[in-house]
Amino acid sequence: MITWHLAMTSMAAATSNVRLSFPLKEEIKKIIVPMAKVGFCSSWNSMITLKRQSSLVIIASAASSNPRKVEKINGKVNGIYVNEAPQTGKASVDPQLILKENFPVDSPLHACLHGRFVQDRFVYRQIFVIRSYEIGPDKTATMETLMNLLQETALNHVTSSGLAGNGFGATREMSLRKLIWVVTRIHVQVQRYSCWGDVVEIDTWVDAAGKNGMRRDWIIRDYHTQEIITRATSTWVIMNRETRRLSKIPQQVRQEVLPFYLNRFAIAKENDDIQKIDKLTDETAERIRSGLAPRWNDMDANQHVNNVKYIGWILESVPIHVLEHYNLTSMTLEYRRECRQSSLLESLTSTKANVTEDSNNNNNSKNRKTGLEYTHLLRMQADKAEIVRARSQWKSKHINPK
């Protein structure tokens, strides 16, 4: 077998050596042509020397005036796999010789792909970039975006801990017993929404919630300033995947999660929204939006509508001028029952004005922040059965926070 040695020299004089083993000379084209296409170089001036005892050396120089940066992400260099395991009779690559230190790697982007444990493995941390499809009309992330990121971090926490079974966030012992986690309550407080392209850092951890529940908390920070911009807390219980009935936490499951419990609160108890959410009716609701139909894509792996989808339906009955001129700064959701793809829903909303004075108790109207508080209900349209009760708080976008 002939060994080929590839030495690449760019306009910036950055060099790297990659040793490849091929059974046929024609196989080198499979490497050179894709590299040229993705930006390693735009033209090749090659000098080939065959050394039977050593290697075939190809020296390639890039003639492009604007060479692309080389990025290695998930085993790819500029989109091409270069870190695959050797296979019999096929090209193999030494992973230690693929990418040298002189190739620039975007560290924050690299970190987005992998979470990690911190603080003695009690806290799981992951970094995300706010994408263009995760923002609203004002170019900032939406409440649904934040909830999706919280859910993603929670699922990755379970997977990275080594507890994951074959269910959607379920542990191995839960999977054996056909059990799944379902959220019963979540409360989110937003200090500031991130903008398109911002990088956020999310911490999450779990603790016991009574005898048969689990509490999961999150903190979202601005990655660069480390400012805490969102806090969230939630309560989860166990349900049988087939009977759809709630279940006590089996002792085997409790022993799995107990080592990860951390007695810490993202939201102080005195600041948590624990007040009862009143039930809305046709008589008490100010606005009712009917005919809301879940789509197939709204279903999750546990065969019910993903809990994040409810937020969009709840906001369907909020006045448009509120959505345009106010920021949703706090939201509490109490989940009452599942929703399936065949369900037809109604969204009810009632509101009341809420005025918060500034920290100096100045009664001057210019120094006061006017906010709104809403009560919501999402229910079945046919039998009026409750699905979610919710409460939301809003602050004007045109008044700078103190």
PDB file of N, CA and C in Angstrom, residues 14 68-72 78 99-107:
ATOM      1  N   ALA A  14      -0.015  29.532   6.696  1.00  0.00           N
ATOM      2  CA  ALA A  14      -0.399  28.526   7.685  1.00  0.00           C
ATOM      3  C   ALA A  14      -0.239  27.160   7.050  1.00  0.00           C
ATOM      4  N   ARG A  68     -10.830  31.238   2.855  1.00  0.00           N
ATOM      5  CA  ARG A  68     -11.802  31.041   3.913  1.00  0.00           C
ATOM      6  C   ARG A  68     -11.131  30.532   5.170  1.00  0.00           C
ATOM      7  N   LYS A  69     -11.702  30.894   6.296  1.00  0.00           N
ATOM      8  CA  LYS A  69     -11.230  30.396   7.581  1.00  0.00           C
ATOM      9  C   LYS A  69     -11.574  28.918   7.706  1.00  0.00           C
ATOM     10  N   VAL A  70     -10.670  28.164   8.269  1.00  0.00           N
ATOM     11  CA  VAL A  70     -10.895  26.740   8.461  1.00  0.00           C
ATOM     12  C   VAL A  70     -11.534  26.525   9.813  1.00  0.00           C
ATOM     13  N   GLU A  71     -12.684  25.863   9.824  1.00  0.00           N
ATOM     14  CA  GLU A  71     -13.383  25.577  11.064  1.00  0.00           C
ATOM     15  C   GLU A  71     -13.611  24.080  11.170  1.00  0.00           C
ATOM     16  N   LYS A  72     -13.345  23.554  12.355  1.00  0.00           N
ATOM     17  CA  LYS A  72     -13.611  22.143  12.604  1.00  0.00           C
ATOM     18  C   LYS A  72     -14.789  22.050  13.563  1.00  0.00           C
ATOM     19  N   ASN A  78     -14.834  22.692   7.516  1.00  0.00           N
ATOM     20  CA  ASN A  78     -15.584  23.425   6.498  1.00  0.00           C
ATOM     21  C   ASN A  78     -16.623  22.531   5.816  1.00  0.00           C
ATOM     22  N   LEU A  99      -5.996  18.408  12.179  1.00  0.00           N
ATOM     23  CA  LEU A  99      -6.081  19.853  12.306  1.00  0.00           C
ATOM     24  C   LEU A  99      -5.031  20.343  13.273  1.00  0.00           C
ATOM     25  N   LYS A 100      -4.128  21.150  12.831  1.00  0.00           N
ATOM     26  CA  LYS A 100      -3.065  21.674  13.682  1.00  0.00           C
ATOM     27  C   LYS A 100      -3.537  22.910  14.424  1.00  0.00           C
ATOM     28  N   GLU A 101      -2.758  23.317  15.400  1.00  0.00           N
ATOM     29  CA  GLU A 101      -3.157  24.438  16.235  1.00  0.00           C
ATOM     30  C   GLU A 101      -3.189  25.750  15.469  1.00  0.00           C
ATOM     31  N   ASN A 102      -2.485  25.841  14.360  1.00  0.00           N
ATOM     32  CA  ASN A 102      -2.459  27.107  13.630  1.00  0.00           C
ATOM     33  C   ASN A 102      -3.711  27.325  12.792  1.00  0.00           C
ATOM     34  N   PHE A 103      -4.630  26.347  12.742  1.00  0.00           N
ATOM     35  CA  PHE A 103      -5.897  26.578  12.086  1.00  0.00           C
ATOM     36  C   PHE A 103      -6.823  27.278  13.064  1.00  0.00           C
ATOM     37  N   PRO A 104      -7.394  28.427  12.718  1.00  0.00           N
ATOM     38  CA  PRO A 104      -8.273  29.138  13.651  1.00  0.00           C
ATOM     39  C   PRO A 104      -9.561  28.374  13.901  1.00  0.00           C
ATOM     40  N   VAL A 105      -9.975  28.283  15.161  1.00  0.00           N
ATOM     41  CA  VAL A 105     -11.224  27.652  15.550  1.00  0.00           C
ATOM     42  C   VAL A 105     -12.013  28.645  16.379  1.00  0.00           C
ATOM     43  N   ASP A 106     -13.285  28.837  16.040  1.00  0.00           N
ATOM     44  CA  ASP A 106     -14.140  29.771  16.760  1.00  0.00           C
ATOM     45  C   ASP A 106     -14.571  29.124  18.076  1.00  0.00           C
ATOM     46  N   SER A 107     -13.943  29.486  19.152  1.00  0.00           N
ATOM     47  CA  SER A 107     -14.190  28.823  20.436  1.00  0.00           C
ATOM     48  C   SER A 107     -15.629  28.951  20.915  1.00  0.00           C
TER      49      SER A 107
END
